[in-house]
Coordinates of C-alpha atoms in Angstrom, one line a residue:
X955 CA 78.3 126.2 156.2
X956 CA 77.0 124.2 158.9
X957 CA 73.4 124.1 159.0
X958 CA 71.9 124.3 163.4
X959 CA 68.4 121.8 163.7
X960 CA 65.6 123.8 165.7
X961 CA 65.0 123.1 169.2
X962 CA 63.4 120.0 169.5
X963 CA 60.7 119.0 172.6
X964 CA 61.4 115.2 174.0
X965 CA 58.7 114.7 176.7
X966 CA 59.6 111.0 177.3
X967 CA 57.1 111.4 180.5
X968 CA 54.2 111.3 178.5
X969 CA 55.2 107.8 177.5
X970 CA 53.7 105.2 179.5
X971 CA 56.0 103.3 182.0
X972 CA 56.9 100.2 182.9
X973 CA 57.2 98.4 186.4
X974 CA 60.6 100.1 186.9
X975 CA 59.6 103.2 186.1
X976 CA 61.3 103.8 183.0
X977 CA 60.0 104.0 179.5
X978 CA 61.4 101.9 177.0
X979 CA 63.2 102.7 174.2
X980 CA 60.7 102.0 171.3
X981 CA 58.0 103.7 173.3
X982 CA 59.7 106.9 173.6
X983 CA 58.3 109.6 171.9
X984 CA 59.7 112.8 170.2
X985 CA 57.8 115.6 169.8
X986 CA 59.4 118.4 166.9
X987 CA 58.3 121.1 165.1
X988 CA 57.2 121.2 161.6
X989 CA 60.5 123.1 160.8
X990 CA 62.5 120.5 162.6
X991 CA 60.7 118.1 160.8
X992 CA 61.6 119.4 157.6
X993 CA 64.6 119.9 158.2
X994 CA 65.7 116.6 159.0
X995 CA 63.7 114.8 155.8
X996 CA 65.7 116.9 154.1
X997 CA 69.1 116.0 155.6
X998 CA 68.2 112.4 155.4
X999 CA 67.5 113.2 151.6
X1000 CA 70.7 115.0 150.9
X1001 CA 72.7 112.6 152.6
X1002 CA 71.0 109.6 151.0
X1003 CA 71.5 110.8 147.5
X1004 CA 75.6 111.8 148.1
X1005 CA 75.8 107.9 149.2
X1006 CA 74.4 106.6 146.4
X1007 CA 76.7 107.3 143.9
X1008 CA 79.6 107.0 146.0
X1009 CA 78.4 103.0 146.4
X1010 CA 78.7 103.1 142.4
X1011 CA 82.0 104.7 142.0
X1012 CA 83.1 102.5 144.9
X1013 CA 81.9 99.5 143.1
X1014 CA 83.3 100.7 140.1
X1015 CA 86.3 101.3 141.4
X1016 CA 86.3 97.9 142.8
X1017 CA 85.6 96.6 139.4
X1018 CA 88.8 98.5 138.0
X1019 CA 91.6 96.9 140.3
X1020 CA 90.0 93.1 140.3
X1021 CA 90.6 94.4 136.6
X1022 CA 93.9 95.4 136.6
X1023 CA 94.9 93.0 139.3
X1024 CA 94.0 90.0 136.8
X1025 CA 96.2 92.1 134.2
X1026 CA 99.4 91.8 136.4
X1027 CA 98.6 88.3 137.3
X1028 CA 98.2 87.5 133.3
X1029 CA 101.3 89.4 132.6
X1030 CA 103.3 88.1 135.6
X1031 CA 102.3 84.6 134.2
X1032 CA 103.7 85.4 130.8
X1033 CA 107.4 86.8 132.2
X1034 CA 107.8 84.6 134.9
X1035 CA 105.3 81.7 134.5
X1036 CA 105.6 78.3 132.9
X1037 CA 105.3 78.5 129.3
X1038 CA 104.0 75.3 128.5
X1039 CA 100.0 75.0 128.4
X1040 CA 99.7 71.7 129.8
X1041 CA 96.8 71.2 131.9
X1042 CA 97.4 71.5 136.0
X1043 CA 94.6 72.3 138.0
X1044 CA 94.7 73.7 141.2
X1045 CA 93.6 71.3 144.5
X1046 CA 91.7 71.5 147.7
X1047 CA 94.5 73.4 148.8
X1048 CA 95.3 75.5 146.2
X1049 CA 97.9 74.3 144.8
X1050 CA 98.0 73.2 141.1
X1051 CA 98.4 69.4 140.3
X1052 CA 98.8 67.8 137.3
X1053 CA 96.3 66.5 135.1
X1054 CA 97.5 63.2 134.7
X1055 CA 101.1 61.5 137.1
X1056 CA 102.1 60.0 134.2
X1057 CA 105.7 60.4 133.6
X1058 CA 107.7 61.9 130.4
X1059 CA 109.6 58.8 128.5
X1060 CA 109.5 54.9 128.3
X1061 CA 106.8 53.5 131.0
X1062 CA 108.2 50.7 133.2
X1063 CA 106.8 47.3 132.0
X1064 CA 105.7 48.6 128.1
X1065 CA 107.9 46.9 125.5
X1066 CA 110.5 49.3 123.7
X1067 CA 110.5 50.4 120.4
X1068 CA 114.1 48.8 119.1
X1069 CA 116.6 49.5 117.0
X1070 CA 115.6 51.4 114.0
X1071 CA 117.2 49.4 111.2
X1072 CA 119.6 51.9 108.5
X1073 CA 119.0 49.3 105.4
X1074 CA 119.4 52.0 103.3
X1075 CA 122.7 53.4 104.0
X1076 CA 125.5 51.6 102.0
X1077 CA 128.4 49.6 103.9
X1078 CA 131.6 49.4 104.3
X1079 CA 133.2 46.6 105.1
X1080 CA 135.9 46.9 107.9
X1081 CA 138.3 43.9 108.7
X1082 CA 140.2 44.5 112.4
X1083 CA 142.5 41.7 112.7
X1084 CA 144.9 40.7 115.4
X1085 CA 148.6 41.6 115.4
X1086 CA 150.9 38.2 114.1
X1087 CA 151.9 37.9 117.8
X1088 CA 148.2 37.9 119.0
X1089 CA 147.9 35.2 116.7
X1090 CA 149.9 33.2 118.5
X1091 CA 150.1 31.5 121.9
X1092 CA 152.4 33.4 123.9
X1093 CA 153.6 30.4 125.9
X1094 CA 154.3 27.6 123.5
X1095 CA 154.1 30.2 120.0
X1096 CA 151.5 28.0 118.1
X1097 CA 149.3 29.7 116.3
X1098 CA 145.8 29.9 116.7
X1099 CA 143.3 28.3 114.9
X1100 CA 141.1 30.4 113.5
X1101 CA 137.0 29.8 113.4
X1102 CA 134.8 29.5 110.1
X1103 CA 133.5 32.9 110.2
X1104 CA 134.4 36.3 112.0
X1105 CA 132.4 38.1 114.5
X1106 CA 130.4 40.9 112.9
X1107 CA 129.2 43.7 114.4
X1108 CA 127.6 47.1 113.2
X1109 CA 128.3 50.5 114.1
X1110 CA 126.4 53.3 112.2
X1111 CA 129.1 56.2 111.3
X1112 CA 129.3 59.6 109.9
X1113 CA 132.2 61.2 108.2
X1114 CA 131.9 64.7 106.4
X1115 CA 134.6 66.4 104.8
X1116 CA 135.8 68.9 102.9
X1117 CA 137.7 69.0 99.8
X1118 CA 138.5 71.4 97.0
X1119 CA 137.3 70.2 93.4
X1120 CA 140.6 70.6 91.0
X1121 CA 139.1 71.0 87.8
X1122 CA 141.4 70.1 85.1
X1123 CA 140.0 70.9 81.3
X1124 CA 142.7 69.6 78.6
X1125 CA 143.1 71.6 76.0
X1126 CA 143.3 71.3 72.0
X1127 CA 144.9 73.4 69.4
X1128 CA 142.9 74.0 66.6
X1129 CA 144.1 72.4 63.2
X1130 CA 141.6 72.7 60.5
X1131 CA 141.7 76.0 59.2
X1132 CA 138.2 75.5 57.7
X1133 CA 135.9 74.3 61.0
X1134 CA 134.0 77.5 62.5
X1135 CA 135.3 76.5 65.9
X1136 CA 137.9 77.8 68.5
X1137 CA 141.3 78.2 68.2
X1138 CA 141.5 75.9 71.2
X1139 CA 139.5 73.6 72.3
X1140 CA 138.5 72.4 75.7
X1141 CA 135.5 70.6 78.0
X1142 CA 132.8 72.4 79.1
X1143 CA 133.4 74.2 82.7
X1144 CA 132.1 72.9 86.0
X1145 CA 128.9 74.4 86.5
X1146 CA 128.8 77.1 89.7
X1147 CA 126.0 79.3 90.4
X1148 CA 127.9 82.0 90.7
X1149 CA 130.5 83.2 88.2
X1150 CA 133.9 82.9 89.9
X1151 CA 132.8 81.8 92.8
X1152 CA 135.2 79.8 94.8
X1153 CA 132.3 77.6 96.2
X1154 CA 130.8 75.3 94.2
X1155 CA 127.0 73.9 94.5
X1156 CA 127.5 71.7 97.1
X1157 CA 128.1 74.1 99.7
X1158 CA 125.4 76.9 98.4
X1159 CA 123.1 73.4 99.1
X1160 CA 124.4 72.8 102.8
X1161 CA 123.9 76.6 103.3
X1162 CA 120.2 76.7 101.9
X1163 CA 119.2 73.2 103.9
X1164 CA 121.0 74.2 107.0
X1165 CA 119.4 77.8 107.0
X1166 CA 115.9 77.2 105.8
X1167 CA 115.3 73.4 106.7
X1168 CA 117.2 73.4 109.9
X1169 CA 117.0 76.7 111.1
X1170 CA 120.4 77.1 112.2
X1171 CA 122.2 81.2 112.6
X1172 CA 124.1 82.1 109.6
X1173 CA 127.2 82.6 112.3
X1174 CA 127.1 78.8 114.2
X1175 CA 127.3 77.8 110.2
X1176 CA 130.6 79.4 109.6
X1177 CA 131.9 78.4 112.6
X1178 CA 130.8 75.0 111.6
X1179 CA 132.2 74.8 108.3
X1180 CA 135.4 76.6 109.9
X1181 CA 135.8 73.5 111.8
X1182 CA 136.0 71.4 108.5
X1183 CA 138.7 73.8 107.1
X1184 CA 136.3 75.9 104.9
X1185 CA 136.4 80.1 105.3
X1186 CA 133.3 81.0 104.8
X1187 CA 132.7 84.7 106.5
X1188 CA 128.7 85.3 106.9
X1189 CA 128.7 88.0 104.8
X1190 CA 129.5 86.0 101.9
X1191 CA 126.8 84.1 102.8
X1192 CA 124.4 86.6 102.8
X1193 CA 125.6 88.0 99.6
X1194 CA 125.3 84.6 98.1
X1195 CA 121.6 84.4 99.2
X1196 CA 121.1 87.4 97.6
X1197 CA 122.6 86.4 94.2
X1198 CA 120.2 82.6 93.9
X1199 CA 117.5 84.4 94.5
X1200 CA 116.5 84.5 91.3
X1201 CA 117.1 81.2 90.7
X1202 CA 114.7 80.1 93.0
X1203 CA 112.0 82.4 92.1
X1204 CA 110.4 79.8 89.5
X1205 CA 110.5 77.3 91.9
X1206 CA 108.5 79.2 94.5
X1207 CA 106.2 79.8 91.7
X1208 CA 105.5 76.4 90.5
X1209 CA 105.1 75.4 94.5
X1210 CA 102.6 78.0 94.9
X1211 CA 100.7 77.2 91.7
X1212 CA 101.0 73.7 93.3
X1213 CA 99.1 74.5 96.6
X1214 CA 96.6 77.0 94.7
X1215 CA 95.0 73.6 93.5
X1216 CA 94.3 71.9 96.7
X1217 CA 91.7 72.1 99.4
X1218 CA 92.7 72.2 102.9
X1219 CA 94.4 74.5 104.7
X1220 CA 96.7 75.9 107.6
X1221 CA 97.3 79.4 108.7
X1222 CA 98.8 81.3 110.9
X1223 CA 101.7 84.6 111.4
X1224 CA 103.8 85.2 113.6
X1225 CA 106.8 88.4 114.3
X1226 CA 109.9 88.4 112.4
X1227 CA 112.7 91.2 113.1
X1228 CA 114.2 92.3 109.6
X1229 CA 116.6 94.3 109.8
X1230 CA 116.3 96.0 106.7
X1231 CA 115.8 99.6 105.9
X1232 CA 111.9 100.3 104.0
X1233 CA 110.6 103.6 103.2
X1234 CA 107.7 104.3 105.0
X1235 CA 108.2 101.6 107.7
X1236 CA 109.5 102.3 111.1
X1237 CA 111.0 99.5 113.0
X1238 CA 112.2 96.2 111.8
X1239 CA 109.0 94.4 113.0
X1240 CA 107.8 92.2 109.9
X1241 CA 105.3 89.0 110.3
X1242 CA 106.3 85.1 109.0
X1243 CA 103.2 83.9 107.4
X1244 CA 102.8 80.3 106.7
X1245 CA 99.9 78.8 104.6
X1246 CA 100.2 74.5 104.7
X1247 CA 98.6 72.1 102.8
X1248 CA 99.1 68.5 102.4
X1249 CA 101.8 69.1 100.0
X1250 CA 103.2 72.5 100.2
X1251 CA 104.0 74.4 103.0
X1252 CA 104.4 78.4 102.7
X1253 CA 106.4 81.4 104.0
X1254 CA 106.2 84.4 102.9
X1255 CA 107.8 87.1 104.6
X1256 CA 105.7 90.7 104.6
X1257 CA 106.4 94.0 106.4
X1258 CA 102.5 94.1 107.5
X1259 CA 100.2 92.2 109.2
X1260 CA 96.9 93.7 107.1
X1261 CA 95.0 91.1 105.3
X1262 CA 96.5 92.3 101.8
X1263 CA 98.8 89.5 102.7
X1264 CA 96.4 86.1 102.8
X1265 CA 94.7 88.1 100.4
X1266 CA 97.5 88.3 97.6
X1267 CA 98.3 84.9 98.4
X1268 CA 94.7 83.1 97.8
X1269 CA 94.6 85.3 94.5
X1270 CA 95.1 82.4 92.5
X1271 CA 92.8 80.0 94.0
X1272 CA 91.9 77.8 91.3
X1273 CA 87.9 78.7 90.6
X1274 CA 86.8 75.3 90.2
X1275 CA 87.4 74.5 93.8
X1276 CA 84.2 74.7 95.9
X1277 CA 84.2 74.4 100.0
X1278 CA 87.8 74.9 100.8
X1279 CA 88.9 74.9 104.4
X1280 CA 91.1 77.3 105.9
X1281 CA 92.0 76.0 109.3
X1282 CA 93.6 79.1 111.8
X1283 CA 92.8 81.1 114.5
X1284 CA 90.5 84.1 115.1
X1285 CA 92.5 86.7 113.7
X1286 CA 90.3 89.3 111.6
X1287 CA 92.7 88.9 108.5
X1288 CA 91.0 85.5 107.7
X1289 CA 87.5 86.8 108.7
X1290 CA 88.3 89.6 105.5
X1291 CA 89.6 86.8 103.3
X1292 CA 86.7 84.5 103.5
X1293 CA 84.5 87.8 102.7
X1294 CA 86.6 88.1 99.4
X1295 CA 86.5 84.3 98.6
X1296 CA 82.9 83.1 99.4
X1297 CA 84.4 79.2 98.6
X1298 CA 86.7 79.6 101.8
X1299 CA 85.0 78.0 105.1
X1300 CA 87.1 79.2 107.9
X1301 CA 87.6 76.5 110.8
X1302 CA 88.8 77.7 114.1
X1303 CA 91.2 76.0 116.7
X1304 CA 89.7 74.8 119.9
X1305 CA 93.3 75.3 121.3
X1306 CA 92.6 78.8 121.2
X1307 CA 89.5 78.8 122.7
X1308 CA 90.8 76.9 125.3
X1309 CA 93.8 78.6 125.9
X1310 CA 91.3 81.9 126.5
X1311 CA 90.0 79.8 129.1
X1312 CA 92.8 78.9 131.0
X1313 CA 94.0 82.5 130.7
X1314 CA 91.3 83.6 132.5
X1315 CA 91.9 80.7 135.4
X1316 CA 95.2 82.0 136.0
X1317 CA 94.0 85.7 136.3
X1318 CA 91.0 85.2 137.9
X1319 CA 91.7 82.4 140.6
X1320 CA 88.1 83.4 142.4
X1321 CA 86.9 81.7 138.8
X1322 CA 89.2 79.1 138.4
X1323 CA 86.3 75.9 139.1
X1324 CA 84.3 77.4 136.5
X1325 CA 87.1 78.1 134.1
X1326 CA 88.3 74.5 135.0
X1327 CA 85.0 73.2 133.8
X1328 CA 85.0 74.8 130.1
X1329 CA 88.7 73.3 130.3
X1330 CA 87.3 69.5 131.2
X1331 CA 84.5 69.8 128.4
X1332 CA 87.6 70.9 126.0
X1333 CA 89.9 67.9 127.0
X1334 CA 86.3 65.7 126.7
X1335 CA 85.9 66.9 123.1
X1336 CA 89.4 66.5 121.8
X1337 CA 89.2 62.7 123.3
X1338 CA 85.7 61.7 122.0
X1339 CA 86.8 63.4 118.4
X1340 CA 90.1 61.0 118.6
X1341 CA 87.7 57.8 119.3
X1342 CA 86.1 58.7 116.0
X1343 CA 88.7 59.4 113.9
X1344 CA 90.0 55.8 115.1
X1345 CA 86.9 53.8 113.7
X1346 CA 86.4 56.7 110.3
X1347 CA 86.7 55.1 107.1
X1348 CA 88.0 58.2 105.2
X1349 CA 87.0 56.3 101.5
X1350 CA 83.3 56.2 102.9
X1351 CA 80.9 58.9 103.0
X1352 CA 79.8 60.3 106.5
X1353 CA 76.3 59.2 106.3
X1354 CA 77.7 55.2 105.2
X1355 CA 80.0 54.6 108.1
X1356 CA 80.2 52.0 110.1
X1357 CA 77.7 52.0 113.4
X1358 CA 80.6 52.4 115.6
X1359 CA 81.3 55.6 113.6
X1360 CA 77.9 56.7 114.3
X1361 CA 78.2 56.2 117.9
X1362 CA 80.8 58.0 118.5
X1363 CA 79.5 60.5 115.8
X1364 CA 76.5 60.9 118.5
X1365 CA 78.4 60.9 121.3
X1366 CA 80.5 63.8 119.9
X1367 CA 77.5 65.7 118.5
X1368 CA 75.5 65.5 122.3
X1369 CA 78.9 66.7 123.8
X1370 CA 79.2 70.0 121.6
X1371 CA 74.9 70.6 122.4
X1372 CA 75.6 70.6 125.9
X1373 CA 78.2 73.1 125.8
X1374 CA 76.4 75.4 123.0
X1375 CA 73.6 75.1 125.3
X1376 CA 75.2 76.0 128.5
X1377 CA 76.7 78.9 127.1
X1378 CA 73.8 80.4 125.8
X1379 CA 72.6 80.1 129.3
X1380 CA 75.1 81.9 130.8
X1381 CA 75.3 84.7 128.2
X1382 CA 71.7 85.5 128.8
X1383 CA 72.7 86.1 132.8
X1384 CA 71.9 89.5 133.6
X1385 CA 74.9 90.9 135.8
X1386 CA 77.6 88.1 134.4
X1387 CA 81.1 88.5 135.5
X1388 CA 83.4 90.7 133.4
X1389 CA 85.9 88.1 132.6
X1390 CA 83.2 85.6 131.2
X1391 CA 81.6 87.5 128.9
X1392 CA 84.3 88.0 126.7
X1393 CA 85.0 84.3 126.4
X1394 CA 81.6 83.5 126.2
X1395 CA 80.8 86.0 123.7
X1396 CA 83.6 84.7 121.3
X1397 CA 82.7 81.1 121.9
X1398 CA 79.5 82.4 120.4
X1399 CA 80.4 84.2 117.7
X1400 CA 82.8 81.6 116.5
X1401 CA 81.1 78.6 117.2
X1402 CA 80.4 77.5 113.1
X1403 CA 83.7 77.9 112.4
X1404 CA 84.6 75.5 115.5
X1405 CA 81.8 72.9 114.4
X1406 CA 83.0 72.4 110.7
X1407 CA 85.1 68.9 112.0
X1408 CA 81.5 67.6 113.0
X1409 CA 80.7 67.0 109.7
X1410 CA 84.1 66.8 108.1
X1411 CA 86.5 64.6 110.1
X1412 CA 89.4 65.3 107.6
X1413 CA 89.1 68.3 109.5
X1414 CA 91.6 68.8 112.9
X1415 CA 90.1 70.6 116.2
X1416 CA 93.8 72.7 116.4
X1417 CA 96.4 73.8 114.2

């Protein structure tokens, strides 16, 4: 309902004129009643508080699509963008430039590498000789006289083929009637891992090595070994896998028991389709852990990605072992097994941290400069890190290096204050921008883990 203001009195002639006659405008004077008065205060404060909160909710809903714009642009980036993570940053103009012009592949005017030498493949000597009327001159029909010694040459060749193994076991009658023994005998058959399997070990080996070592698809295997005259469907395959299982089980034991000794660590997981029915699971998702060390490197495959999983695995962590270093990412799997195994110091990749970062560049181009800058300090760190690792003695202790070691070792440790520093600074920034406090925050949260190389240089920056 629409309220109607009182009559209102504007006797502009009781202002005071100027030369012309007229009043001017900030000397006019209104003159209202108390009800008009009133009335219009309140107006003013009805109208004041219903734009208030519509500022908010527009800001807000400002917030939201800058928000969800920088969503599409991150998922856009993952369909259709590059893969790669190599650094480009965009110019004056806004487009993105390398980092560096250097060129993929041999630099013009830096001396090659050679020929690798094969000294430890055997050879076979080959002798191509001319024809008996090459040897002679086809004018006059002399022959040639040959020189001291031939020209030699090397050419390095493979030749794979396939055969089938004839195994022929004579046989003996018995003829004491007194021995304890057979009434024929014969030698001991070829061992197979299978019983009455038609393929002996040799092949089961190309299978496992060219499955597990070279990652190749069960099918491009049978159509290889088609090729070579061997008919070998995948489904034998796969039964056959199934079968040496067992066989291998005690190996896969010993390697763990192996690892469980040592002190330095990689981890990570990643998703692996199974397609294998499970009761209880839905979907064929499962997760490829791996868990290297300087001598054994580990897969297990699990249908979950819970921490039950490092968990199980670091069960039989030898007890002696004090300080070991798991080096992965951020995951809160790891943060669960270091609260089980106090001896396990967690170290953090900078590549992740850095990869959050650039993220946010590509999603937030209105922050891309200061973005760029966390990026720099990143690159900065990773160099000054490799320019101390060049001049560490790793048979020394830390604090009886070399003084070019501890130069660098300064030079590193100033690099990582300033950034700790700076990003305290900017966490304590009362309205920060919702895409840096999120980085930020982690970077804070994580920062001993991504500090642990400082004072253990055995230690990498990345996985």
């Amino acid at each position: 309902m629409e309220r109607t203001l009182p009559h209102m009195i504007s006797p502009s002639e009781l202002a005071p004129g100027d030369e012309t006659g007229t009043t001017p405008f900030a000397q006019q004077t209104v003159v209202l009643t108390k009800q008009a008065s009133i009335e219009l205060k309140w107006q003013a404060n009805y109208w004041r508080a219903q734009y208030e909160p519509l500022v908010e909710r527009e800001a807000a809903l400002k917030a939201e699509i800058e928000a969800s714009q920088a969503t599409i642009r991150d998922l856009t980036q993952r369909l259709y963008g590059t893969k790669s993570e190599k650094a480009t940053r965009p110019n004056t103009a806004g487009e993105p430039t390398s980092a560096s012009p250097r060129k993929r592949g041999q630099q013009p005017g830096r001396p090659g590498r050679g020929r690798r030498a094969c000294a430890t493949l055997p050879v076979v000597d080959e002798v191509r000789d001319l024809s008996t009327t090459e040897k002679r001159c086809p004018s006059c029909g002399e022959a040639f006289r040959p020189f001291p010694g031939p020209e030699a040459c090397t050419i390095i060749a493979v030749q794979v083929q396939a055969h089938v193994r004839r195994i022929q076991r004579p046989r003996s009658p018995k003829v004491c009637r007194y021995l304890h023994i057979p009434g024929v005998v014969t030698a001991t058959p070829a061992p197979r891992l299978m019983a009455k399997s038609t393929f002996g070990v040799s092949v089961w080996t190309e299978v496992v090595l060219d499955k597990y070592l070279y990652g190749r698809p069960t099918a491009r295997l049978c159509q290889a070994l088609q090729h070579q005259g061997v008919p070998l469907s995948p489904g034998t395959v796969t039964d056959g896998l199934r079968k040496i299982t067992p066989l291998v089980e005690p190996v896969v034991q010993a390697l763990r028991e192996c690892q469980m000794g040592e002190k330095l660590f990689h981890g990570d997981e990643t998703r692996r389709d199974v397609f294998a029915e499970m009761a209880g699971k839905v979907g064929h998702r499962w997760y490829l852990w791996v868990t290297r060390s300087a001598s054994v490197i580990f897969f297990p495959i699990a249908p979950s990605r819970g921490a039950t999983v490092p968990k199980d695995h670091f069960a039989k962590l030898h007890t002696h072992l004090v300080q070991v270093v798991l080096v992965c990412d951020r995951y809160s799997a790891y943060k669960s097994l270091a609260k089980d195994h106090t001896e396990i110091v967690l170290v953090y990749c900078w590549a992740h941290v850095r990869r959050d970062f650039l993220n946010a560049a590509r999603s937030w181009p209105e922050l891309a400069p200061w973005m760029w800058k966390w990026i720099e300090d990143i690159q900065t760190l990773y160099r000054l890190n490799t320019a101390r690792l060049a001049v560490w003695d790793a048979t020394v202790p830390l604090n009886h290096q070399a003084p070019a070691f501890v130069a660098r070792q300064h030079d590193l440790t100033t690099h990582l204050g300033a950034m700790q520093s700076r990003c305290a600074m900017y966490r304590q920034e009362r309205h920060l921008h919702q895409a840096k406090r999120p980085i930020l925050e982690s970077l804070h949260n994580h920062w001993g883990g991504l500090t642990v190389f400082l004072t253990r240089p055995e230690v990498a920056l990345g996985q």
